[in-house]
Tab-separated table of C-alpha atoms and ligand atoms in Angstrom:
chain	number	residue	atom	x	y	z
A	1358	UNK	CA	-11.324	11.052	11.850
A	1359	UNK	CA	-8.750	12.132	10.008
A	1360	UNK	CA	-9.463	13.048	5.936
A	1361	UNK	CA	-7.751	11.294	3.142
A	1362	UNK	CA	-8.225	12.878	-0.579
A	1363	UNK	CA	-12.203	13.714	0.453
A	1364	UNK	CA	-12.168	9.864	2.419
A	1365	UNK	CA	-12.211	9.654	6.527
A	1366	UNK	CA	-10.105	7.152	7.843
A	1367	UNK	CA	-9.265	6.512	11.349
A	1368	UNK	CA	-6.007	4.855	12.215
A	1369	UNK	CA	-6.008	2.371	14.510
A	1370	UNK	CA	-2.783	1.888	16.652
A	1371	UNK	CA	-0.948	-1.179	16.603
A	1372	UNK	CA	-1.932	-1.712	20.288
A	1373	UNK	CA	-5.434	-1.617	19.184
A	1374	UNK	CA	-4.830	-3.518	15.972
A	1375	UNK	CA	-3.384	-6.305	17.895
A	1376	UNK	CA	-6.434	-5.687	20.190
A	1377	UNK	CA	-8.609	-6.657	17.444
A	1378	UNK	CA	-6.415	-9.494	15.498
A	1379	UNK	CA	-7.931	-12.597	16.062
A	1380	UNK	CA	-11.038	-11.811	17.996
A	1381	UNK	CA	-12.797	-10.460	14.005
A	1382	UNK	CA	-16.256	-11.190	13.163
A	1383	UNK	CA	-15.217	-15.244	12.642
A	1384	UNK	CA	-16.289	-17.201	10.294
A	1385	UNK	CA	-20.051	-17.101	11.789
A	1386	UNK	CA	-22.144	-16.464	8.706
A	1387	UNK	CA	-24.824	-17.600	6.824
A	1388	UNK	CA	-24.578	-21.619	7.628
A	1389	UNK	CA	-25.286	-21.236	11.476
A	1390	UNK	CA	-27.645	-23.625	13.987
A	1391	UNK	CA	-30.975	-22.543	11.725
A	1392	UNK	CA	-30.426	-25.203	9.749
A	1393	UNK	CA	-30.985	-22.878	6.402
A	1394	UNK	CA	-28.724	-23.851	3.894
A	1395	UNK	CA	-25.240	-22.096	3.230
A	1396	UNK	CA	-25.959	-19.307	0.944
A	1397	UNK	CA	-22.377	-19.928	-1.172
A	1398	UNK	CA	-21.740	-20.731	-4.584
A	1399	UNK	CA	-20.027	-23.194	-6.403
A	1400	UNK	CA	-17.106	-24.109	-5.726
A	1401	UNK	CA	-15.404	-24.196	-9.222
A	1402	UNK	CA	-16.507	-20.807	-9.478
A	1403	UNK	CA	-15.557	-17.801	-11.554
A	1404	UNK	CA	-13.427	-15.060	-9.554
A	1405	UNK	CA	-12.581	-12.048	-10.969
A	1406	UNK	CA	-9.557	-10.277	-10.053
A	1407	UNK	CA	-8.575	-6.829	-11.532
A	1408	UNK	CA	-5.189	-4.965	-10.556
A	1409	UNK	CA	-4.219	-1.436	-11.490
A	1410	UNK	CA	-0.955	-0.927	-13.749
A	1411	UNK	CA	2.272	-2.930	-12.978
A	1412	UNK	CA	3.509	0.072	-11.587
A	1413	UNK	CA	5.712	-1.481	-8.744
A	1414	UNK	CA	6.680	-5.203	-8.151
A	1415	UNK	CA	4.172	-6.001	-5.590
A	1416	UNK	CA	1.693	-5.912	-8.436
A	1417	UNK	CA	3.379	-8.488	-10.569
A	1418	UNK	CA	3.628	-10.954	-7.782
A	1419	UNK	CA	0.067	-10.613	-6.692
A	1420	UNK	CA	-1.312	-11.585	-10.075
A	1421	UNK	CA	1.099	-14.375	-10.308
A	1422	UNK	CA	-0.069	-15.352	-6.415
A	1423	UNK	CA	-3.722	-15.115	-7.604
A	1424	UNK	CA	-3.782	-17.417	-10.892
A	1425	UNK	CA	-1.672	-19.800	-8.973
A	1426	UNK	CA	-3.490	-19.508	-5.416
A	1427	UNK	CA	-6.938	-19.386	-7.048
A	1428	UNK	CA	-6.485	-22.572	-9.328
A	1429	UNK	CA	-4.804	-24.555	-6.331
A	1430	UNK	CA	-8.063	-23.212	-4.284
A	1431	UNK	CA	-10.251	-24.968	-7.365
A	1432	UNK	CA	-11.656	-21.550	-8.351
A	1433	UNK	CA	-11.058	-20.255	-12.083
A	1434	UNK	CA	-9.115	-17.455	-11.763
A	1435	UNK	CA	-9.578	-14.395	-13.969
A	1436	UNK	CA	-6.250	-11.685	-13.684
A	1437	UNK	CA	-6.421	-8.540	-15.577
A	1438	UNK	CA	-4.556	-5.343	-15.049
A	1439	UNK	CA	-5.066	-2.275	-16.198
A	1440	UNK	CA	-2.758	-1.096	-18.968
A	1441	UNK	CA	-0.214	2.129	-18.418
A	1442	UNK	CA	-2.170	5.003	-19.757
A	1443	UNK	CA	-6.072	4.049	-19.782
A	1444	UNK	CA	-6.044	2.649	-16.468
A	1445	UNK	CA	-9.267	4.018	-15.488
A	1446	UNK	CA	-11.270	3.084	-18.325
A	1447	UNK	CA	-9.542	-0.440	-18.496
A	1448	UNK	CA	-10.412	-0.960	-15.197
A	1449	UNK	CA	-13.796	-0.303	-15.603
A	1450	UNK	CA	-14.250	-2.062	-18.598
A	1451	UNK	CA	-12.576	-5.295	-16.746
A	1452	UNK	CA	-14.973	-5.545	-13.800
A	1453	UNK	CA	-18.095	-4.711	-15.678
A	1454	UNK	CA	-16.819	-8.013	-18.219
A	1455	UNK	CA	-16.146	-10.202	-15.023
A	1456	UNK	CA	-19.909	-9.714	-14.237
A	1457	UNK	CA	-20.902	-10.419	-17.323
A	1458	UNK	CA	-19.156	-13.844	-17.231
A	1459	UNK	CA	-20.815	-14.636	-14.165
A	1460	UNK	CA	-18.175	-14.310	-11.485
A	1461	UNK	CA	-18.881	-14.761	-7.453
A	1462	UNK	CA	-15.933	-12.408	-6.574
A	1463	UNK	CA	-14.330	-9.761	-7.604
A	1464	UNK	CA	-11.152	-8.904	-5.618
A	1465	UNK	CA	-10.032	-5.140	-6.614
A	1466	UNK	CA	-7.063	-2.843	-6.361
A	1467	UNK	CA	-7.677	-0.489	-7.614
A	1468	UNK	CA	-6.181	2.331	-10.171
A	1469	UNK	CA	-8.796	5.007	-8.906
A	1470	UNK	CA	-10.086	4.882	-5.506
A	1471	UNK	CA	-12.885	7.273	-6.745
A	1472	UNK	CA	-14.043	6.027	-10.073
A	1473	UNK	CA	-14.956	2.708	-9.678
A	1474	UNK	CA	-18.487	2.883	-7.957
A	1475	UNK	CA	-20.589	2.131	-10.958
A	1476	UNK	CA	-19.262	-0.766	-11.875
A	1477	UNK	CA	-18.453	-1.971	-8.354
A	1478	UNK	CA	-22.720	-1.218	-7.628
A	1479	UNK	CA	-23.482	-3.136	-10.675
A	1480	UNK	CA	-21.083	-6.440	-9.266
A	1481	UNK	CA	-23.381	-5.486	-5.985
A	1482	UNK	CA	-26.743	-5.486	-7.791
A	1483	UNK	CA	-25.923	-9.078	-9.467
A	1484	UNK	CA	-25.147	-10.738	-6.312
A	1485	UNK	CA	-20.820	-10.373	-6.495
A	1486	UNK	CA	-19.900	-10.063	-3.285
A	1487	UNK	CA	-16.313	-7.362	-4.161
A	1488	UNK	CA	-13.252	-7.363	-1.736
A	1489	UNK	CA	-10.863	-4.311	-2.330
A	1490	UNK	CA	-7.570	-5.867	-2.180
A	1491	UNK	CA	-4.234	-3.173	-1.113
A	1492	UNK	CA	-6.402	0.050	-1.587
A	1493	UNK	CA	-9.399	1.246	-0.500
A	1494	UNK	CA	-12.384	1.664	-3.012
A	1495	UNK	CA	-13.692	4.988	-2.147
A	1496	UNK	CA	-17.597	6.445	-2.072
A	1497	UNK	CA	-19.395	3.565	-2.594
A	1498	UNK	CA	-21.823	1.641	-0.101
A	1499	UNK	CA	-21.286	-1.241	-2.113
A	1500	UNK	CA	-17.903	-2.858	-1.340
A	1501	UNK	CA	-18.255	-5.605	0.837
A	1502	UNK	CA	-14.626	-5.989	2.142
A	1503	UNK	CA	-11.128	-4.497	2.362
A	1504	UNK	CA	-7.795	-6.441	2.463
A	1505	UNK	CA	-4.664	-4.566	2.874
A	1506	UNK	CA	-1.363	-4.320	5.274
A	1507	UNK	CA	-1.919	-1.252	7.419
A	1508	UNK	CA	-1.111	1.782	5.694
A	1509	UNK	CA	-1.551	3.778	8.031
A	1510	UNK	CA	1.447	2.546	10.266
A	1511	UNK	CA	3.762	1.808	6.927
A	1512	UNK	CA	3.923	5.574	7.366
A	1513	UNK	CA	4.392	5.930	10.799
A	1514	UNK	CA	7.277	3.106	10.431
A	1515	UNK	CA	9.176	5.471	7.631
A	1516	UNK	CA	8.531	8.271	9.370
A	1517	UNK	CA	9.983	6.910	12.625
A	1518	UNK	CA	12.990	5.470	10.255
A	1519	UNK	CA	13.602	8.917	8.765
A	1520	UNK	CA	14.363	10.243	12.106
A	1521	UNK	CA	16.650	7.253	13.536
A	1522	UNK	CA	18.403	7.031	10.299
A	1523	UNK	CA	19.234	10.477	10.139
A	1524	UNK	CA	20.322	10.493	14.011
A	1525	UNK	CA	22.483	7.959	13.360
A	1526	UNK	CA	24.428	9.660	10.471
A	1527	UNK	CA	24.646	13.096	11.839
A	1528	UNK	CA	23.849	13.133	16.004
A	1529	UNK	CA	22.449	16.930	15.887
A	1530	UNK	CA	19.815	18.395	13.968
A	1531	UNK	CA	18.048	20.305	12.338
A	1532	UNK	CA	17.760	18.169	9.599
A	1533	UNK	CA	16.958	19.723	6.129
A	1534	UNK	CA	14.386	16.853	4.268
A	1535	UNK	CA	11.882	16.709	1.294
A	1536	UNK	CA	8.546	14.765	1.049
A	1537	UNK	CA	7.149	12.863	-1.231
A	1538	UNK	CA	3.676	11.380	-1.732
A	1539	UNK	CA	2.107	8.573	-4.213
A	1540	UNK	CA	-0.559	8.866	-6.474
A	1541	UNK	CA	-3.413	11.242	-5.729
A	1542	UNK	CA	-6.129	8.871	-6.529
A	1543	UNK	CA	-4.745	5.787	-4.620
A	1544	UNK	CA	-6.256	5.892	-1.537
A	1545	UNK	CA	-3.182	4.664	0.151
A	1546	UNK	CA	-0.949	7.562	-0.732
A	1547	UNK	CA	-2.563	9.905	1.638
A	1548	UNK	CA	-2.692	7.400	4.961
A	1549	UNK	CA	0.656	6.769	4.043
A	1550	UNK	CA	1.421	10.895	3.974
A	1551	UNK	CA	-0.855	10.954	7.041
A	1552	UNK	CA	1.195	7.932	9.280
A	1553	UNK	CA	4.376	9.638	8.339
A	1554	UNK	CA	3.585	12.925	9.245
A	1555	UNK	CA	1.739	11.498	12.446
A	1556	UNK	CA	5.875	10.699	13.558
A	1557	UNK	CA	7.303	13.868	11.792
A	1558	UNK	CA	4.864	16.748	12.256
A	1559	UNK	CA	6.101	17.106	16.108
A	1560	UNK	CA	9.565	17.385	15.461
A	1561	UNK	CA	8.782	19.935	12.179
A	1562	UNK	CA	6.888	21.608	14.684
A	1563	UNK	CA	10.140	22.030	17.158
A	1564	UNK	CA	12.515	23.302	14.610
A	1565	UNK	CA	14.649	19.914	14.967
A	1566	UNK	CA	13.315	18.813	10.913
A	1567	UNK	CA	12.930	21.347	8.499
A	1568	UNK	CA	11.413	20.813	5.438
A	1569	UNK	CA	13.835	23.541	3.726
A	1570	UNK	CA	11.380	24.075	0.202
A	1571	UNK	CA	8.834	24.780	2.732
A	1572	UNK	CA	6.660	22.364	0.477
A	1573	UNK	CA	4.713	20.574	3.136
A	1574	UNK	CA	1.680	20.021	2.054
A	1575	UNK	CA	0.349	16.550	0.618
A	1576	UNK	CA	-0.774	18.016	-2.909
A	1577	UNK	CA	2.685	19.510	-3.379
A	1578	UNK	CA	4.213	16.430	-2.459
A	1579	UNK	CA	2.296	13.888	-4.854
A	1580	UNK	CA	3.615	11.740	-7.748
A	1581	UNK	CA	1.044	10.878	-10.680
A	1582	UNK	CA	0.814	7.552	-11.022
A	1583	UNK	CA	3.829	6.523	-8.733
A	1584	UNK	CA	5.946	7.708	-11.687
A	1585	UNK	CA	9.437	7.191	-11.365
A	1586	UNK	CA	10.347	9.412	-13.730
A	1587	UNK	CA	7.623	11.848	-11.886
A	1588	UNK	CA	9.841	11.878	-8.772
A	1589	UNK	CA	13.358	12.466	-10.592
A	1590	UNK	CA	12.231	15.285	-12.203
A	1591	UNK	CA	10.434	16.817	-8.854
A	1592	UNK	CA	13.799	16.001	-6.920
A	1593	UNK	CA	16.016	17.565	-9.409
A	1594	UNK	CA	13.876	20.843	-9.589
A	1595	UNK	CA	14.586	20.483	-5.525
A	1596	UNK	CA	17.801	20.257	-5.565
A	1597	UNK	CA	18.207	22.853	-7.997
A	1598	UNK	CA	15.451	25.696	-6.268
A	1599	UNK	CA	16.768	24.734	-2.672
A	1600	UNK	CA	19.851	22.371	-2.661
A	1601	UNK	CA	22.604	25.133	-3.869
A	1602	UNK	CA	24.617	25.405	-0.727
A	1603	UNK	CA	22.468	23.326	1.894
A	1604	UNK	CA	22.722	19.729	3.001
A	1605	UNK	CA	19.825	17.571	2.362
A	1606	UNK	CA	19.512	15.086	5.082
A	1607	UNK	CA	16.664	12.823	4.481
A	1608	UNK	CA	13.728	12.591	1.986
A	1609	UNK	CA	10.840	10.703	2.779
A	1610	UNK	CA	9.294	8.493	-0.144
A	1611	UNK	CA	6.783	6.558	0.168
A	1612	UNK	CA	7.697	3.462	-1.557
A	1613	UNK	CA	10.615	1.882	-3.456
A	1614	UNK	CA	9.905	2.915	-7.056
A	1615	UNK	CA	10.186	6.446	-5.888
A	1616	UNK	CA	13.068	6.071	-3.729
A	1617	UNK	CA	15.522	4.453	-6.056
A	1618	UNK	CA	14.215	7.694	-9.092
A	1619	UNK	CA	14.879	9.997	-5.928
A	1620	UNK	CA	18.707	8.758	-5.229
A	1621	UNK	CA	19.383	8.512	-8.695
A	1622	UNK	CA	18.554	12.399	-8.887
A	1623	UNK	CA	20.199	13.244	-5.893
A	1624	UNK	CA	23.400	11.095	-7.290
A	1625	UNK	CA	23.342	13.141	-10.786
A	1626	UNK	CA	23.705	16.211	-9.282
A	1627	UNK	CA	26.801	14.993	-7.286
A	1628	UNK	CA	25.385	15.173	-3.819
A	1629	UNK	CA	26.305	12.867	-0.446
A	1630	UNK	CA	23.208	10.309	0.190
A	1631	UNK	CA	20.818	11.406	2.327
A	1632	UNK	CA	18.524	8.695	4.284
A	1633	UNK	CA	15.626	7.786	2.048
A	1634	UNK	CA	12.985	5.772	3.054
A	1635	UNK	CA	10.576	3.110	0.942
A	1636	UNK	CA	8.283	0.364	0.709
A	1637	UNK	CA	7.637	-2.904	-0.989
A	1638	UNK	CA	10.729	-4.705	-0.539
A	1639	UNK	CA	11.491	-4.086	-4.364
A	1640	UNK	CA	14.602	-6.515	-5.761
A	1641	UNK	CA	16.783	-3.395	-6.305
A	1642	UNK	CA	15.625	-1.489	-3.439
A	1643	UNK	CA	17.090	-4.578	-0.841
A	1644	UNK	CA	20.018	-4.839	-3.108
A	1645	UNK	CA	20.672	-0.677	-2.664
A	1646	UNK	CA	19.587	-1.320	1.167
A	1647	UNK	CA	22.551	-4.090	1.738
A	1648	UNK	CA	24.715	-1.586	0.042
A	1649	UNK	CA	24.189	1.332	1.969
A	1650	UNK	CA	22.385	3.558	-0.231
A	1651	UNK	CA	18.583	3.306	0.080
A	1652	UNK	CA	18.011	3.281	3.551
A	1653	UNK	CA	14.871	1.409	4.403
A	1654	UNK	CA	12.250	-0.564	3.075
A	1655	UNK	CA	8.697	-1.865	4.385
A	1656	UNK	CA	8.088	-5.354	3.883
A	1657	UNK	CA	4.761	-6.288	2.755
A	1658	UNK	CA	4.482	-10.061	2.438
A	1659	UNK	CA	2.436	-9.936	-1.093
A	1660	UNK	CA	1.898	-14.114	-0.279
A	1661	UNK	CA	0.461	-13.575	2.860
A	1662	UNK	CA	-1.810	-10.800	1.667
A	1663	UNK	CA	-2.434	-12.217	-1.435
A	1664	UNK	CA	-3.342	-15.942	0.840
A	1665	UNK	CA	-6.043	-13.744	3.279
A	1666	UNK	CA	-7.509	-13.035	0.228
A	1667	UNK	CA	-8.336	-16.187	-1.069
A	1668	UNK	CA	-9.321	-17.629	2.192
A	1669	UNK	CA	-11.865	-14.476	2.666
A	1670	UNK	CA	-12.890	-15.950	-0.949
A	1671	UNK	CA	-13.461	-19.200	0.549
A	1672	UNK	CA	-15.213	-18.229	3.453
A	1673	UNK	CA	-17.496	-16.621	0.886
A	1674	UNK	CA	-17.874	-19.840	-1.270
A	1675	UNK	CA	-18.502	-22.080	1.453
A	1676	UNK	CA	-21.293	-19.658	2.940
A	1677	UNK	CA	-19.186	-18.251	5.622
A	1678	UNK	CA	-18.730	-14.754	7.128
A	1679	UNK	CA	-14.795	-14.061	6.113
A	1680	UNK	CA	-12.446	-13.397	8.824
A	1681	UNK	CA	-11.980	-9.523	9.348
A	1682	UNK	CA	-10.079	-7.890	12.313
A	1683	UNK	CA	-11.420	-4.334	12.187
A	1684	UNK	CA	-14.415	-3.216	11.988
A	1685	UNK	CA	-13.583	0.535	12.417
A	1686	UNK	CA	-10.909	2.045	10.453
A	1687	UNK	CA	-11.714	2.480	7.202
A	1688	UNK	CA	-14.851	4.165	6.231
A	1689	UNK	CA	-14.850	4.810	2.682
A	1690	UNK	CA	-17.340	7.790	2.448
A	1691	UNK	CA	-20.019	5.747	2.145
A	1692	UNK	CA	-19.722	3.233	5.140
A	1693	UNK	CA	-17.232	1.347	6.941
A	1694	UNK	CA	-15.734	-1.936	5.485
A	1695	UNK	CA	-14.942	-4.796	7.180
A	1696	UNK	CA	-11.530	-5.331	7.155
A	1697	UNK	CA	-8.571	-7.771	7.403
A	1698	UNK	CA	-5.500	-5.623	8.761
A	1699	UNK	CA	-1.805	-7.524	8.321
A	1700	UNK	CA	1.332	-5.800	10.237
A	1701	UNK	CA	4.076	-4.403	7.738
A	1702	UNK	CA	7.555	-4.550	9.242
A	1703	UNK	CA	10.384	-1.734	8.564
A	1704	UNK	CA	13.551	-3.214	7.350
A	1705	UNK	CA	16.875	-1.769	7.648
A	1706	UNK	CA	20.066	-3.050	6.507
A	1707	UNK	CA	20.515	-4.224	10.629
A	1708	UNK	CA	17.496	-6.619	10.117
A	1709	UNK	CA	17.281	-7.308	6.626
A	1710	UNK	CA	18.846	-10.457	6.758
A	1711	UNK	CA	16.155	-11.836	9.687
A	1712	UNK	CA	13.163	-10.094	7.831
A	1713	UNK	CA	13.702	-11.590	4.615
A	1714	UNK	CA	14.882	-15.308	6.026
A	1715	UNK	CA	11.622	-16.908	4.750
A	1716	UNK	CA	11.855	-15.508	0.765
A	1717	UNK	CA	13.233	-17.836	-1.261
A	1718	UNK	CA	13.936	-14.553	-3.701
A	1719	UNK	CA	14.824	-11.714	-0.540
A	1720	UNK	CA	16.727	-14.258	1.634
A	1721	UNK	CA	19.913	-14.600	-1.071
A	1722	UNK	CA	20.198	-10.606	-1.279
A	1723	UNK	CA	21.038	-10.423	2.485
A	1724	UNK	CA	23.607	-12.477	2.404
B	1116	LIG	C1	0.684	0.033	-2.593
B	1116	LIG	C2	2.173	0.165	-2.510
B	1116	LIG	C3	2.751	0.475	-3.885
B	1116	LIG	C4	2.000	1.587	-4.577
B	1116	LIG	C5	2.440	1.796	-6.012
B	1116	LIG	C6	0.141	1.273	-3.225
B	1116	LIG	O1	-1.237	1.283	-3.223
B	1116	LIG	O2	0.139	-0.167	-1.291
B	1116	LIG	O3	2.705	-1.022	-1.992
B	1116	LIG	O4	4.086	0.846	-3.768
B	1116	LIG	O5	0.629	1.342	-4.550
B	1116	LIG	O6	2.195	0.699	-6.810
């Protein structure tokens, strides 16, 4: 088990993951040979979906995805996010009104793993079946599902890029980095800490990565609210405490946001690029990628996560058991959800072209 912000995970590797793809708990549920009727719901029905703040691109698509995918589906969709600076609260205040109104599903990610079991007990206690969509929903029995690209592995995939990139620059080590970490209350931001370090604790361990401000823990790596302007300001005091007359090789980040606010620091203080990592296969992030300056990127198909969504919403309308393919992984402090795992894929500038072939808005950038 290994403990995420007061949550145990296990990670799953991909060998196991790919194990476990396909052969999920099927779509075996309520409508089987007894000859009982399906216990779904309409099928014009009211599904609630609330996202945290815009605070990276991913977010933006999904909603779009979900009004769009949800009305094609016949549902009526309901999108809200949660607004900058009262995410919490908004958040709260959304779900709890998408009860009210009578909705079947409510698909969550959400702004604070931690603070959302009230209103997530109440969906329970009226019959809403809720499906935590990207990040985990933490300490509460009553979450029925989890939908998400594996986080654990998007951090094993930068951590593994930090290394190559940095071999590839500069042949011999050590190599002086900096971490970084997301937002203490998204669940995600510690797996991904945990995946990368998973890849980078050995060679920290061996001298051959040194993590020169000595800051190495996750707390001392986090960014409120996947701040941009959070990161630039913790690089620049970097820089400034430990970057005097010392080369800074690589800095891991854990997503694009943070990567672009880290280079832009590193590039104010006049300093050569070191290899940062990211995630989310941001617009500007593949543009600096293809340029040579950011140095890698997960993608994270929003579409395809956003699709396994609404067909686990589906499932649940037509009386079905949704698809999951692991049944282990993520216990939440409270119990285990069932959940639907997709593979993320590291992109470089070598395969950006290849991994971005089927996006009509990614493709163009790679050319
Ligand atoms: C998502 C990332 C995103 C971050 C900030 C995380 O929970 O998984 O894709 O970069 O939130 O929005």
């Amino acid at each position: 088990m290994r403990k995420f912000f007061g949550t145990s995970v296990v990670a799953i590797s991909a060998a196991a993951m790919l194990a476990l793809a396909g052969c999920g708990s099927g779509r075996d549920g309520d409508s089987g040979s007894s000859g009982e009727a399906a216990k779904g719901f309409p099928a014009n029905s009211l599904i609630g979906v609330a996202l945290p703040a815009k605070t990276s691109e991913n977010w933006v698509l999904a909603g779009d995805l979900f009004t769009n995918g949800l009305k094609e589906a016949g549902f009526e969709g309901n999108v809200q996010y949660a607004g900058a600076s009262t995410t919490v609260a908004d958040q709260q205040a959304q779900i709890t009104s998408m009860v009210t109104k009578g909705a079947k599903v409510i698909v969550i990610g959400a702004t604070d793993a931690a603070q959302l079991s009230t209103q997530v007990a109440a969906a329970h206690a009226a019959g809403v079946k809720v499906i935590a969509y990207d990040r985990l929903i933490t300490n509460t029995p009553d979450l029925d599902y989890y939908v998400a690209f594996d986080n654990f592995k998007v951090g094993q995939l930068q951590g593994q890029a930090l290394l190559e990139g940095m071999k590839a620059k500069k042949p011999n080590g050590p190599y002086n980095i900096e971490l970084f970490s997301g937002s203490p209350d998204d669940n995600n931001a510690g797996v991904f800490f945990n995946g990368a370090m998973d890849v980078l604790k050995p060679e920290i361990d061996k001298g051959n990565v040194v993590v020169a401000s000595g800051q190495k823990e996750v707390k001392q790596t986090a960014i409120q609210g996947w701040k941009a302007e959070g990161a630039q300001a913790r690089m620049d005091q970097l820089l400034t405490s430990t970057y005097g007359n010392k080369e800074l090789d690589g800095v891991l980040s854990p997503n694009d946001t943070l990567a672009r606010a880290i280079l832009t620091s590193v590039k104010g203080a006049g300093k050569p690029t070191p290899i940062v990592t990211g995630q989310d296969s941001e617009v500007e992030s593949v543009k600096s990628i293809v340029k040579g300056e950011q140095y890698m990127t997960i993608n994270k198909d929003t579409r395809n996560l956003v699709k396994e969504t609404i067909n686990m919403v589906k499932a649940l309308q037509a009386g079905d058991k949704p698809q999951v393919n692991d049944t282990t992984s993520y216990n939440n402090g409270s119990k285990v959800v069932d959940t639907y795992l997709l593979p993320p894929v590291a992109v470089t500038k070598a395969n950006a072209a290849e991994a971005y072939a089927n996006d009509p808005k990614l493709a163009p950038l790679t050319k």
